[in-house]
Amino acid sequence: MKKIILKTVAAIVGIVVISLFIMSIWGITIFPVGKPITPQYTEKEGLEIGSLIVETGCVDLYDQLYFAPINRFPYAFVMANKYNTALGCYDMHECILSFFEDHHIEIDSISENIAFNYLKKGAKLGGEGCIQELVIIYENGGKFIRPDSTKAKYYKDMLTELRSTKENIE
């Protein structure tokens, strides 16, 4: 019994270490680069920014919600669906997964598929974070998604092309 527990713990630690290593190679960060973890706005200010986001779809304003202690889900939903932004799609994916994790509920295949489809939509919109996440998912698989090296390569190539295009613009 102890050997099974040790193997399970070792597997989990290995997955975390490998994931962090892959994230470091691709430049993926858990928190937005250069953005503080502590809020800069009050909840009221965050809600005011949120109202402007709903009215305008301004990505720069939406980005400011990272600094406010408010629920991003409704704003991510608007940005992903009404304004078709890649960041909104990425956040929808994250909000859906976080909901299940935060409430200690096992995610079902339908909910995970919805979250996954937001990543694919965000990738089509040129979202680097969405593409990076798809590469990781297709390389490692998920609860309801099998590893697929062909799709992983497709998204790696897409990521390389996107980064190359950005470098040429800068």
Coordinates of C-alpha atoms in Angstrom, one line a residue:
M1 CA 0.0 0.0 0.0
K2 CA 2.8 2.4 0.9
K3 CA 4.5 1.7 -2.4
I4 CA 1.4 2.6 -4.3
I5 CA 1.1 5.9 -2.4
L6 CA 4.8 6.7 -3.0
K7 CA 4.5 5.9 -6.7
T8 CA 1.4 8.2 -6.9
V9 CA 3.1 11.0 -5.1
A10 CA 6.2 10.6 -7.3
A11 CA 4.1 10.6 -10.4
I12 CA 2.3 13.8 -9.4
V13 CA 5.6 15.5 -8.5
G14 CA 7.0 14.4 -11.8
I15 CA 4.1 15.8 -13.7
V16 CA 4.3 19.1 -11.9
V17 CA 8.1 19.4 -12.5
I18 CA 7.7 18.4 -16.2
S19 CA 4.9 20.9 -16.7
L20 CA 6.9 23.7 -15.1
F21 CA 9.9 22.8 -17.2
I22 CA 7.8 22.9 -20.4
M23 CA 6.2 26.2 -19.3
S24 CA 9.6 27.7 -18.8
I25 CA 10.8 26.5 -22.2
W26 CA 7.8 28.1 -24.0
G27 CA 7.8 31.2 -21.8
I28 CA 4.5 30.5 -20.2
T29 CA 3.8 32.3 -17.0
I30 CA 1.2 31.6 -14.4
F31 CA 0.6 35.3 -13.7
P32 CA 0.6 38.0 -16.4
V33 CA 4.2 39.2 -16.8
G34 CA 4.9 42.5 -15.0
K35 CA 1.5 42.5 -13.3
P36 CA 1.2 42.5 -9.6
I37 CA -0.5 39.7 -7.8
T38 CA -2.1 42.1 -5.3
P39 CA -5.1 44.2 -6.5
Q40 CA -4.5 47.9 -7.4
Y41 CA -8.2 48.7 -7.7
T42 CA -11.1 48.4 -5.3
E43 CA -14.0 46.1 -6.0
K44 CA -16.1 49.1 -6.9
E45 CA -13.4 50.4 -9.4
G46 CA -13.2 46.9 -10.9
L47 CA -16.9 46.8 -11.4
E48 CA -16.8 50.3 -13.1
I49 CA -14.0 49.0 -15.4
G50 CA -16.1 45.9 -16.1
S51 CA -19.1 48.1 -17.1
L52 CA -16.9 49.9 -19.6
I53 CA -15.6 46.6 -20.9
V54 CA -19.1 45.3 -21.6
E55 CA -19.9 48.6 -23.4
T56 CA -16.7 48.9 -25.5
G57 CA -14.9 45.6 -25.7
C58 CA -11.7 47.4 -25.0
V59 CA -8.9 44.8 -24.5
D60 CA -6.7 47.3 -22.6
L61 CA -9.5 47.9 -20.1
Y62 CA -10.1 44.1 -19.9
D63 CA -6.5 43.6 -19.1
Q64 CA -6.9 45.9 -16.1
L65 CA -9.3 43.5 -14.4
Y66 CA -6.2 41.4 -13.4
F67 CA -5.7 44.2 -10.9
A68 CA -9.2 44.1 -9.4
P69 CA -10.6 41.7 -6.9
I70 CA -13.6 40.8 -8.9
N71 CA -14.9 37.7 -10.7
R72 CA -13.6 37.8 -14.3
F73 CA -16.0 35.2 -15.6
P74 CA -18.8 37.5 -16.8
Y75 CA -16.3 39.8 -18.5
A76 CA -14.4 36.9 -20.0
F77 CA -17.7 35.6 -21.4
V78 CA -18.4 39.0 -23.0
M79 CA -14.9 39.4 -24.4
A80 CA -14.9 35.8 -25.8
N81 CA -18.3 35.8 -27.3
K82 CA -19.4 39.3 -28.1
Y83 CA -16.0 40.8 -29.0
N84 CA -14.2 37.6 -30.1
T85 CA -10.9 38.3 -28.3
A86 CA -8.3 35.6 -27.7
L87 CA -7.6 36.8 -24.2
G88 CA -11.3 36.4 -23.4
C89 CA -11.3 32.9 -24.8
Y90 CA -8.2 32.0 -22.7
D91 CA -9.8 33.4 -19.6
M92 CA -13.0 31.5 -20.3
H93 CA -11.0 28.3 -20.4
E94 CA -9.3 29.2 -17.1
C95 CA -12.5 30.3 -15.4
I96 CA -14.3 27.1 -16.3
L97 CA -11.5 24.9 -15.0
S98 CA -10.9 27.0 -11.9
F99 CA -14.6 26.8 -11.0
F100 CA -14.4 23.0 -10.8
E101 CA -11.0 23.1 -9.0
D102 CA -12.0 25.7 -6.5
H103 CA -15.2 23.9 -5.6
H104 CA -13.5 20.5 -5.5
I105 CA -15.8 19.1 -8.2
E106 CA -14.7 16.6 -10.8
I107 CA -15.0 18.2 -14.2
D108 CA -17.3 16.4 -16.6
S109 CA -16.6 15.8 -20.3
I110 CA -19.1 18.4 -21.5
S111 CA -17.7 21.2 -19.4
E112 CA -14.1 20.3 -20.3
N113 CA -15.0 20.3 -24.0
I114 CA -16.6 23.7 -23.7
A115 CA -13.4 25.0 -22.0
F116 CA -11.3 23.3 -24.6
N117 CA -13.3 24.8 -27.5
Y118 CA -12.6 28.3 -26.1
L119 CA -8.9 27.5 -26.4
K120 CA -9.3 26.4 -30.0
K121 CA -11.3 29.6 -30.7
G122 CA -8.7 31.7 -29.1
A123 CA -6.0 30.0 -31.1
K124 CA -7.8 30.8 -34.3
L125 CA -7.9 34.4 -33.1
G126 CA -4.1 34.3 -32.7
G127 CA -4.0 34.0 -28.9
E128 CA -0.5 32.9 -27.9
G129 CA -1.6 31.7 -24.5
C130 CA -4.4 29.6 -26.1
I131 CA -2.0 28.0 -28.6
Q132 CA 0.6 27.3 -25.9
E133 CA -2.1 25.6 -23.8
L134 CA -3.2 23.5 -26.8
V135 CA 0.3 22.3 -27.4
I136 CA 0.6 21.2 -23.7
I137 CA -2.8 19.4 -23.8
Y138 CA -2.1 17.6 -27.1
E139 CA 1.4 16.6 -26.0
N140 CA 0.3 15.3 -22.6
G141 CA -3.4 14.5 -23.0
G142 CA -6.1 15.3 -20.6
K143 CA -8.8 13.6 -18.7
F144 CA -11.0 13.4 -21.8
I145 CA -8.4 14.3 -24.5
R146 CA -5.9 11.8 -25.8
P147 CA -2.3 12.9 -26.6
D148 CA -2.0 13.7 -30.3
S149 CA 1.5 14.4 -31.6
T150 CA 0.2 15.6 -35.0
K151 CA -2.1 18.2 -33.4
A152 CA 0.7 19.2 -31.0
K153 CA 3.1 19.8 -33.9
Y154 CA 0.4 21.8 -35.7
Y155 CA 0.0 24.1 -32.8
K156 CA 3.7 24.3 -32.2
D157 CA 4.2 25.4 -35.8
M158 CA 1.4 27.9 -35.3
L159 CA 3.1 29.3 -32.2
T160 CA 6.4 29.6 -34.0
E161 CA 4.8 31.4 -36.9
L162 CA 2.9 33.8 -34.6
R163 CA 6.1 34.6 -32.6
S164 CA 8.0 35.1 -35.9
T165 CA 5.4 37.5 -37.1
K166 CA 5.5 39.4 -33.9
E167 CA 9.3 39.7 -34.1
N168 CA 9.1 41.0 -37.6
I169 CA 6.6 43.6 -36.6
E170 CA 8.6 44.8 -33.6

